[in-house]
Structure formats: structure tokens, C-alpha cells
C-alpha angles and dihedrals in degrees: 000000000000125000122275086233092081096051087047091059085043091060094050096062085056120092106254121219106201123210119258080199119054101188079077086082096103135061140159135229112264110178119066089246108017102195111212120204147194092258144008097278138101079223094055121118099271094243090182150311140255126202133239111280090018107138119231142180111234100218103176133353132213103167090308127047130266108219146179128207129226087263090058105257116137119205130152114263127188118246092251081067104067136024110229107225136173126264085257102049094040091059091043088053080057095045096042119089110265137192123247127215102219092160118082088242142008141159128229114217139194093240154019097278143076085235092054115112118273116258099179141319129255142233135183111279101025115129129198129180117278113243098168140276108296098185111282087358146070118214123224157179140229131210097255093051093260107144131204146131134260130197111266091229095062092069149345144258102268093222091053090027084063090050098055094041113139106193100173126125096255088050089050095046090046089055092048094043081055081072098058104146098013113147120261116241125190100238096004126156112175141061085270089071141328147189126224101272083026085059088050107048078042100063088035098048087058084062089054097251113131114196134166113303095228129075073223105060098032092059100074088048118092125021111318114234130193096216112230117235091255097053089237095127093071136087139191117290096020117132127235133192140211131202140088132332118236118242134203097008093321119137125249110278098220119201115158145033141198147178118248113234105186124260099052096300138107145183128239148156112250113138083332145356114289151151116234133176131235082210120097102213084049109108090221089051107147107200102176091059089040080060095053105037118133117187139297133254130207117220115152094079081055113058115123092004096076134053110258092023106098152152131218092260092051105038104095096227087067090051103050 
């Protein structure tokens, strides 16, 4: 995907409205996927998403808002996206007990009951406020006050959901091999579709680790690795990463990431969600990336150690 840098310049060229009250600096996602785009248009070029509960700055407005995540992108989202707060109720959202998806879908309804209308529907990673067990069912709030109740079994506590993280690298495969055969989107973000660096900061992001949206600028964070010709130099969990080399003192064009999966093999979004192998007799072998791969990078021994590697209760949106 390309660099931020280009949707920045994009916006420059935008009016900007600027705010007579600044307490309207914060907002929080209120749609269960909010897709953020180059201008503000339906029609725009989709740049990335943000999920339900996810805190973000308002930083201009032209009919729609220009926002930035928590991970630093910046994209236009219609009003129907966010929920404006003030300073004080934004950092009492942050400070209040969510609930956490941990399901790959869900649906939020207005009652106790399977028949009951439908609120919203529901994606990994989303968070609502916690209003208490209510039987089978937690209820829960949205941004925007809009109350409902979800099935226990579609996500967790957060208090209790950050006890029993497991944030190791054969947690984190078996969450993107969960994927398997979801649809590729071209700046998704979501299980409802995601692209390749969207797939990544997805099944990271459902650990808890938040890192940068692009390949690109994934690639420079961890520990860089030159990956040996028999692959032994990688482990589990690792990244790597696919493009052009750079010739005559040009950098690396980097244009694609992946998740190592062990044995030669890894797991990607390209058209779908798929494993594929770097060994020839393999019959996943994938040839063409083989052609183009760069180099790894190892970045689970780094969050929260390292600038751009976070969690949720490190990453300063979420502390605000």
C-alpha cells in the first residue's frame, strides 16, 4: 500500500475548516469498520479503517472529519463514522471497562434474545463500553449512547481479556490461520476484508500489539534480518517482507508483508487469505514472491521496547 505520505499531500490541497471550540479534538470510532478515505467523499480512494471503540484526534473538518489513528494515518470519515467528544469524556471512554471482540464476528442486539432486532454488527477488535453480565449476555454501549447486548461467548471482559492474553507467535499464527479465505481489500483492515499490511496489524492488533499500517513502513521496525538461503535464520512470528531491490545506492522498494509461519511457509493476504511455501517441492510453493522477497524483521521481542511497537496501554491515544 502506498505511503501516508501521499494522502497527507492530498489533504493539503483540501479547505480546512478549522474548530471555534477546541475540546471537539477527540472522537471515537462508532461503526463496527469506519472506512477512512483520501477526501471527503463516499467516492474517495478507501486509505484505511479503524474499528469500533478505537480513540482518534479530529484534526480539520469539510463536511466530514479528518482524522488520525492511534498508529498515526490520517484519512476523511463521514460523520456517521466517530462520535466528537470532549477532552473529558474522551479520557473517561479510555478510562471506562470495555468489552473486548475477541470473536471474528458478532452482532449486537436490542434484547436478550437471538429474535431481538439487530443494533450493529460486530468485528475482532471492536470495544464498547461494559455495562455488566445480563445472563447469556453482556450488555453494552456504544459511542454515540446507543445501548445493546452481545453473546458472552463473542468476547471478553478487558480487564480479564488482558489477563489471559497470549501474545506468543504460535497464539498470533493460529489467529491469522483463523482467516484463512477471507477476502483481500485494498486498505482493509478488518475481518471483512484486509490487505496485506492491513491482514498483519489485524492479527496483531487482536493480541493487543499495535504496530505501523504500511509494508512499508513496517519493514524498518524490529530487529532487521537477511534471511539465510535455507530459511534457518527465521522463527515463528517473524515478518517478511516482498518488493524491489534497490539498485545503485537506492533504497528497498518494499511492497508486501507476511507472517512466517515455520518450515519454509507463511501466511498472507493476496486475493485471500492463504498459506504459501518458499520450497519448491512444496505444493503451495509460490515462485513469483519467492522472486521478489527482501528481507524479515523480528518484532515480538520489541513492543513496547521500541518506538512505533505498542500496545493499547502504551499507545498514547488510548491514554489521553
Amino acid at each position: 500500500m502506498k505511503k501516508n505520505l501521499l494522502v497527507i499531500l492530498l489533504l493539503l490541497t483540501l479547505p480546512f475548516k478549522g474548530f471555534c471550540d477546541d475540546t471537539v479534538r477527540y472522537a471515537i470510532v462508532n461503526l463496527s469498520v469506519c472506512n477512512l478515505r483520501s477526501t471527503p467523499n463516499f467516492s474517495a480512494e478507501m486509505v484505511t479503517q479503524a474499528l469500533l471503540g478505537t480513540p482518534v484526534h479530529v484534526i480539520g473538518e469539510d463536511g466530514w472529519y479528518n482524522i488520525m489513528t492511534p498508529e498515526g494515518y490520517t484519512g476523511w470519515v463521514h460523520p456517521a463514522g466517530i462520535r466528537l467528544l470532549s477532552k473529558e469524556e474522551y479520557s473517561r471512554w479510555n478510562s471506562s471497562e470495555k468489552f473486548v471482540v475477541t470473536s471474528l464476528t458478532g452482532i449486537v442486539r436490542s434484547g436478550k434474545s437471538a429474535d431481538s432486532p439487530v443494533v450493529s454488527d460486530l468485528v475482532g477488535g471492536d470495544r464498547l463500553l461494559y455495562l455488566g453480565k445480563k445472563g447469556h449476555y453482556i450488555k453494552v454501549r456504544f459511542p454515540d449512547g446507543r445501548e445493546g447486548y452481545v453473546c458472552k461467548k463473542s468476547g471478553m471482559r478487558e480487564s480479564s481479556w488482558r489477563k489471559s492474553l497470549d501474545s506468543s507467535a504460535e497464539a498470533i499464527i493460529a489467529t491469522a490461520r483463523s482467516m484463512n479465505g477471507f477476502p483481500y481489500l485494498w486498505a482493509g483492515m478488518s475481518p471483512k476484508g484486509m490487505d496485506c499490511s492491513g491482514f498483519v496489524r489485524t492479527v496483531l492488533f487482536l493480541h493487543d500489539i499495535i504496530i505501523p499500517r504500511d509494508a512499508s513502513q513496517q519493514a524498518p521496525k524490529g530487529e532487521r534480518i537477511e534471511i539465510a538461503d535455507d530459511f534457518s535464520n527465521l522463527a515463528p512470528g517473524d515478518l517478511i517482507f516482498f518488493g524491489k531491490r534497490g539498485v545503485d545506492g537506492a533504497k528497498d522498494r518494499v511492497s508486501h508483508v507476511a507472517i512466517y509461519i515455520g518450515g519454509k511457509r507463511f501466511i498472507h493476504s493476496l486475493g485471500r487469505v492463504r498459506e504459501a511455501s518458499f520450497d519448491p517441492d512444496d505444493p503451495d510453493y509460490d515462485e513469483s514472491d519467492h522472486k521478489r522477497l527482501l528481507y524479515a524483521s523480528r518484532i515480538l521481542p520489541y513492543i513496547n521496547k521500541q518506538e512505533g511497537l505498542e500496545t493499547t496501554q502504551t499507545n498514547g491515544f488510548y491514554n489521553e
